[in-house]
């Protein structure tokens, strides 16, 4: 396994429905604004006030998330449901966040970080099917193994 410093120094990985920290913030903070909409100089919405309000909310959210060093984030949305997992570093500690939803809702209100150790992540990856998702399409196991420097073993269907 890679050292903590090696893991932190890598470029962040965003998978499946996320391509950057902006999308992650937008989903967990229930802003639902794309980066293009935020950076636009003219309103892409019919309602200027709604666009301005969302831009202001996103500006505040970006500031709030400034000290959160996202390392690995994956969000799959299929079969009208979503499943998300985020690994981040803050103040020298590793944290994880899990979120899921049915078709009626999103990830809002589910940013509930828990401290996680590299040993715990390795155990889940080596002994289970964590990160191998056939329902919401949040498959990240192989890429996370590579990111952490752990041998990849598929455990689905006894493989």
PDB file of C-alpha atoms in Angstrom:
ATOM      1  CA  UNK A   1       0.000   0.000   0.000  1.00  0.00           C
ATOM      2  CA  UNK A   2       1.129   3.538  -0.680  1.00  0.00           C
ATOM      3  CA  UNK A   3       2.041   5.784   2.212  1.00  0.00           C
ATOM      4  CA  UNK A   4      -0.342   8.461   3.423  1.00  0.00           C
ATOM      5  CA  UNK A   5       1.910  11.138   1.891  1.00  0.00           C
ATOM      6  CA  UNK A   6       1.980   9.364  -1.489  1.00  0.00           C
ATOM      7  CA  UNK A   7      -1.814   9.122  -1.471  1.00  0.00           C
ATOM      8  CA  UNK A   8      -2.297  12.784  -0.542  1.00  0.00           C
ATOM      9  CA  UNK A   9       0.180  13.959  -3.191  1.00  0.00           C
ATOM     10  CA  UNK A  10      -1.657  12.245  -6.061  1.00  0.00           C
ATOM     11  CA  UNK A  11      -4.047  14.045  -8.361  1.00  0.00           C
ATOM     12  CA  UNK A  12      -7.629  13.688  -7.158  1.00  0.00           C
ATOM     13  CA  UNK A  13      -9.776  11.048  -8.851  1.00  0.00           C
ATOM     14  CA  UNK A  14     -13.388  11.807  -9.779  1.00  0.00           C
ATOM     15  CA  UNK A  15     -15.368   8.934 -11.266  1.00  0.00           C
ATOM     16  CA  UNK A  16     -18.634   8.084 -12.934  1.00  0.00           C
ATOM     17  CA  UNK A  17     -21.023  11.063 -12.651  1.00  0.00           C
ATOM     18  CA  UNK A  18     -18.458  13.403 -11.055  1.00  0.00           C
ATOM     19  CA  UNK A  19     -15.652  15.073 -12.965  1.00  0.00           C
ATOM     20  CA  UNK A  20     -14.505  17.628 -10.383  1.00  0.00           C
ATOM     21  CA  UNK A  21     -14.966  19.036  -6.886  1.00  0.00           C
ATOM     22  CA  UNK A  22     -17.477  21.561  -8.191  1.00  0.00           C
ATOM     23  CA  UNK A  23     -19.988  18.834  -9.112  1.00  0.00           C
ATOM     24  CA  UNK A  24     -19.513  17.120  -5.772  1.00  0.00           C
ATOM     25  CA  UNK A  25     -20.196  20.359  -3.882  1.00  0.00           C
ATOM     26  CA  UNK A  26     -23.214  21.115  -6.043  1.00  0.00           C
ATOM     27  CA  UNK A  27     -24.748  17.697  -5.326  1.00  0.00           C
ATOM     28  CA  UNK A  28     -24.079  17.486  -1.568  1.00  0.00           C
ATOM     29  CA  UNK A  29     -25.067  21.129  -0.944  1.00  0.00           C
ATOM     30  CA  UNK A  30     -28.194  20.810  -3.122  1.00  0.00           C
ATOM     31  CA  UNK A  31     -27.295  23.714  -5.381  1.00  0.00           C
ATOM     32  CA  UNK A  32     -27.684  21.817  -8.658  1.00  0.00           C
ATOM     33  CA  UNK A  33     -25.624  24.179 -10.761  1.00  0.00           C
ATOM     34  CA  UNK A  34     -23.031  23.260 -13.356  1.00  0.00           C
ATOM     35  CA  UNK A  35     -19.606  24.853 -13.482  1.00  0.00           C
ATOM     36  CA  UNK A  36     -20.510  26.378 -16.850  1.00  0.00           C
ATOM     37  CA  UNK A  37     -23.627  28.009 -15.364  1.00  0.00           C
ATOM     38  CA  UNK A  38     -21.588  29.342 -12.443  1.00  0.00           C
ATOM     39  CA  UNK A  39     -18.861  30.789 -14.666  1.00  0.00           C
ATOM     40  CA  UNK A  40     -21.259  32.262 -17.242  1.00  0.00           C
ATOM     41  CA  UNK A  41     -21.154  36.041 -17.632  1.00  0.00           C
ATOM     42  CA  UNK A  42     -24.780  36.177 -18.735  1.00  0.00           C
ATOM     43  CA  UNK A  43     -27.620  34.222 -17.206  1.00  0.00           C
ATOM     44  CA  UNK A  44     -28.204  30.795 -18.752  1.00  0.00           C
ATOM     45  CA  UNK A  45     -31.575  30.696 -16.957  1.00  0.00           C
ATOM     46  CA  UNK A  46     -34.802  32.425 -17.827  1.00  0.00           C
ATOM     47  CA  UNK A  47     -34.998  33.699 -14.264  1.00  0.00           C
ATOM     48  CA  UNK A  48     -32.013  35.947 -13.513  1.00  0.00           C
ATOM     49  CA  UNK A  49     -32.763  36.049  -9.783  1.00  0.00           C
ATOM     50  CA  UNK A  50     -32.626  32.246  -9.510  1.00  0.00           C
ATOM     51  CA  UNK A  51     -29.268  32.172 -11.316  1.00  0.00           C
ATOM     52  CA  UNK A  52     -27.827  34.925  -9.127  1.00  0.00           C
ATOM     53  CA  UNK A  53     -29.063  33.203  -5.956  1.00  0.00           C
ATOM     54  CA  UNK A  54     -27.523  29.885  -6.994  1.00  0.00           C
ATOM     55  CA  UNK A  55     -24.249  31.576  -7.902  1.00  0.00           C
ATOM     56  CA  UNK A  56     -24.127  33.198  -4.467  1.00  0.00           C
ATOM     57  CA  UNK A  57     -24.893  29.880  -2.731  1.00  0.00           C
ATOM     58  CA  UNK A  58     -22.178  28.162  -4.765  1.00  0.00           C
ATOM     59  CA  UNK A  59     -19.665  30.900  -3.993  1.00  0.00           C
ATOM     60  CA  UNK A  60     -20.279  30.406  -0.254  1.00  0.00           C
ATOM     61  CA  UNK A  61     -20.143  26.612  -0.602  1.00  0.00           C
ATOM     62  CA  UNK A  62     -16.808  26.741  -2.449  1.00  0.00           C
ATOM     63  CA  UNK A  63     -15.382  28.838   0.391  1.00  0.00           C
ATOM     64  CA  UNK A  64     -16.773  26.401   2.987  1.00  0.00           C
ATOM     65  CA  UNK A  65     -15.157  23.430   1.205  1.00  0.00           C
ATOM     66  CA  UNK A  66     -11.819  25.180   0.607  1.00  0.00           C
ATOM     67  CA  UNK A  67      -9.890  23.214   3.271  1.00  0.00           C
ATOM     68  CA  UNK A  68     -11.282  19.832   2.208  1.00  0.00           C
ATOM     69  CA  UNK A  69      -8.701  18.014   0.084  1.00  0.00           C
ATOM     70  CA  UNK A  70     -10.723  15.586  -2.025  1.00  0.00           C
ATOM     71  CA  UNK A  71      -8.627  12.529  -2.861  1.00  0.00           C
ATOM     72  CA  UNK A  72     -11.105  10.135  -4.462  1.00  0.00           C
ATOM     73  CA  UNK A  73     -14.797  10.591  -5.247  1.00  0.00           C
ATOM     74  CA  UNK A  74     -17.260   8.436  -7.141  1.00  0.00           C
ATOM     75  CA  UNK A  75     -20.974   8.890  -7.774  1.00  0.00           C
ATOM     76  CA  UNK A  76     -23.033   6.467  -9.806  1.00  0.00           C
ATOM     77  CA  UNK A  77     -26.565   7.218 -10.882  1.00  0.00           C
ATOM     78  CA  UNK A  78     -28.447   4.429 -12.642  1.00  0.00           C
ATOM     79  CA  UNK A  79     -31.792   2.680 -12.249  1.00  0.00           C
ATOM     80  CA  UNK A  80     -33.222   5.908 -10.817  1.00  0.00           C
ATOM     81  CA  UNK A  81     -31.007   5.719  -7.737  1.00  0.00           C
ATOM     82  CA  UNK A  82     -27.631   7.095  -6.760  1.00  0.00           C
ATOM     83  CA  UNK A  83     -24.712   5.951  -4.653  1.00  0.00           C
ATOM     84  CA  UNK A  84     -21.693   8.072  -3.715  1.00  0.00           C
ATOM     85  CA  UNK A  85     -18.427   7.585  -1.869  1.00  0.00           C
ATOM     86  CA  UNK A  86     -15.822  10.265  -1.094  1.00  0.00           C
ATOM     87  CA  UNK A  87     -12.363   9.995   0.461  1.00  0.00           C
ATOM     88  CA  UNK A  88     -10.696  13.200   1.572  1.00  0.00           C
ATOM     89  CA  UNK A  89      -7.924  14.511   3.749  1.00  0.00           C
ATOM     90  CA  UNK A  90      -8.257  17.368   6.183  1.00  0.00           C
ATOM     91  CA  UNK A  91      -5.714  18.383   8.800  1.00  0.00           C
ATOM     92  CA  UNK A  92      -3.664  15.222   8.247  1.00  0.00           C
ATOM     93  CA  UNK A  93      -6.560  12.771   8.739  1.00  0.00           C
ATOM     94  CA  UNK A  94      -8.472  10.643   6.270  1.00  0.00           C
ATOM     95  CA  UNK A  95     -12.232  10.982   6.134  1.00  0.00           C
ATOM     96  CA  UNK A  96     -14.934   9.247   4.140  1.00  0.00           C
ATOM     97  CA  UNK A  97     -18.494  10.147   3.247  1.00  0.00           C
ATOM     98  CA  UNK A  98     -21.161   7.778   1.969  1.00  0.00           C
ATOM     99  CA  UNK A  99     -24.393   8.880   0.379  1.00  0.00           C
ATOM    100  CA  UNK A 100     -27.254   7.266  -1.489  1.00  0.00           C
ATOM    101  CA  UNK A 101     -30.713   8.083  -2.703  1.00  0.00           C
ATOM    102  CA  UNK A 102     -33.727   6.816  -4.568  1.00  0.00           C
ATOM    103  CA  UNK A 103     -35.256   8.532  -7.569  1.00  0.00           C
ATOM    104  CA  UNK A 104     -37.094  11.117  -5.473  1.00  0.00           C
ATOM    105  CA  UNK A 105     -34.117  12.771  -3.828  1.00  0.00           C
ATOM    106  CA  UNK A 106     -30.408  13.489  -4.224  1.00  0.00           C
ATOM    107  CA  UNK A 107     -27.381  13.602  -1.942  1.00  0.00           C
ATOM    108  CA  UNK A 108     -28.464  16.725  -0.070  1.00  0.00           C
ATOM    109  CA  UNK A 109     -28.035  16.594   3.683  1.00  0.00           C
ATOM    110  CA  UNK A 110     -25.825  13.492   3.586  1.00  0.00           C
ATOM    111  CA  UNK A 111     -22.388  15.057   4.050  1.00  0.00           C
ATOM    112  CA  UNK A 112     -21.590  13.170   7.264  1.00  0.00           C
ATOM    113  CA  UNK A 113     -17.810  12.561   7.421  1.00  0.00           C
ATOM    114  CA  UNK A 114     -16.352   9.653   9.355  1.00  0.00           C
ATOM    115  CA  UNK A 115     -12.680   9.067  10.119  1.00  0.00           C
ATOM    116  CA  UNK A 116     -11.295   6.122   8.157  1.00  0.00           C
ATOM    117  CA  UNK A 117      -7.916   4.363   8.200  1.00  0.00           C
ATOM    118  CA  UNK A 118      -5.928   2.995   5.298  1.00  0.00           C
ATOM    119  CA  UNK A 119      -6.020  -0.447   6.960  1.00  0.00           C
ATOM    120  CA  UNK A 120      -9.826  -0.334   7.057  1.00  0.00           C
ATOM    121  CA  UNK A 121     -10.026   0.617   3.374  1.00  0.00           C
ATOM    122  CA  UNK A 122      -7.617  -2.170   2.470  1.00  0.00           C
ATOM    123  CA  UNK A 123      -9.677  -4.711   4.420  1.00  0.00           C
ATOM    124  CA  UNK A 124     -12.907  -3.719   2.635  1.00  0.00           C
ATOM    125  CA  UNK A 125     -11.251  -3.832  -0.768  1.00  0.00           C
ATOM    126  CA  UNK A 126      -9.524  -7.179  -0.238  1.00  0.00           C
ATOM    127  CA  UNK A 127     -12.290  -9.109   1.536  1.00  0.00           C
ATOM    128  CA  UNK A 128     -15.537  -7.843   0.097  1.00  0.00           C
ATOM    129  CA  UNK A 129     -17.439  -6.480  -2.860  1.00  0.00           C
ATOM    130  CA  UNK A 130     -17.262  -2.852  -1.736  1.00  0.00           C
ATOM    131  CA  UNK A 131     -16.924  -0.617  -4.790  1.00  0.00           C
ATOM    132  CA  UNK A 132     -18.469  -3.232  -7.095  1.00  0.00           C
ATOM    133  CA  UNK A 133     -22.003  -1.987  -7.644  1.00  0.00           C
ATOM    134  CA  UNK A 134     -24.422  -3.584 -10.084  1.00  0.00           C
ATOM    135  CA  UNK A 135     -27.382  -1.374  -9.203  1.00  0.00           C
ATOM    136  CA  UNK A 136     -26.516   2.341  -9.252  1.00  0.00           C
ATOM    137  CA  UNK A 137     -23.362   1.812 -11.335  1.00  0.00           C
ATOM    138  CA  UNK A 138     -20.989   3.232  -8.734  1.00  0.00           C
ATOM    139  CA  UNK A 139     -18.102   0.948  -9.634  1.00  0.00           C
ATOM    140  CA  UNK A 140     -14.815   2.223  -8.254  1.00  0.00           C
ATOM    141  CA  UNK A 141     -13.061  -0.741  -6.623  1.00  0.00           C
ATOM    142  CA  UNK A 142     -10.358  -1.368  -9.237  1.00  0.00           C
ATOM    143  CA  UNK A 143      -9.494   2.306  -9.603  1.00  0.00           C
ATOM    144  CA  UNK A 144      -9.405   2.839  -5.820  1.00  0.00           C
ATOM    145  CA  UNK A 145      -7.103  -0.186  -5.419  1.00  0.00           C
ATOM    146  CA  UNK A 146      -4.756   1.381  -7.954  1.00  0.00           C
ATOM    147  CA  UNK A 147      -5.012   4.770  -6.229  1.00  0.00           C
ATOM    148  CA  UNK A 148      -4.134   3.267  -2.828  1.00  0.00           C
ATOM    149  CA  UNK A 149      -1.554   0.803  -4.154  1.00  0.00           C
ATOM    150  CA  UNK A 150      -3.534  -2.318  -3.224  1.00  0.00           C
ATOM    151  CA  UNK A 151      -3.777  -5.464  -5.346  1.00  0.00           C
ATOM    152  CA  UNK A 152      -7.138  -5.575  -7.106  1.00  0.00           C
ATOM    153  CA  UNK A 153      -9.275  -8.682  -6.601  1.00  0.00           C
ATOM    154  CA  UNK A 154     -12.842  -8.902  -7.857  1.00  0.00           C
ATOM    155  CA  UNK A 155     -15.035 -10.668  -5.320  1.00  0.00           C
ATOM    156  CA  UNK A 156     -18.322 -10.567  -7.202  1.00  0.00           C
ATOM    157  CA  UNK A 157     -19.845 -13.927  -8.100  1.00  0.00           C
ATOM    158  CA  UNK A 158     -17.008 -15.747  -6.383  1.00  0.00           C
ATOM    159  CA  UNK A 159     -14.403 -14.395  -8.807  1.00  0.00           C
TER     160      UNK A 159
END
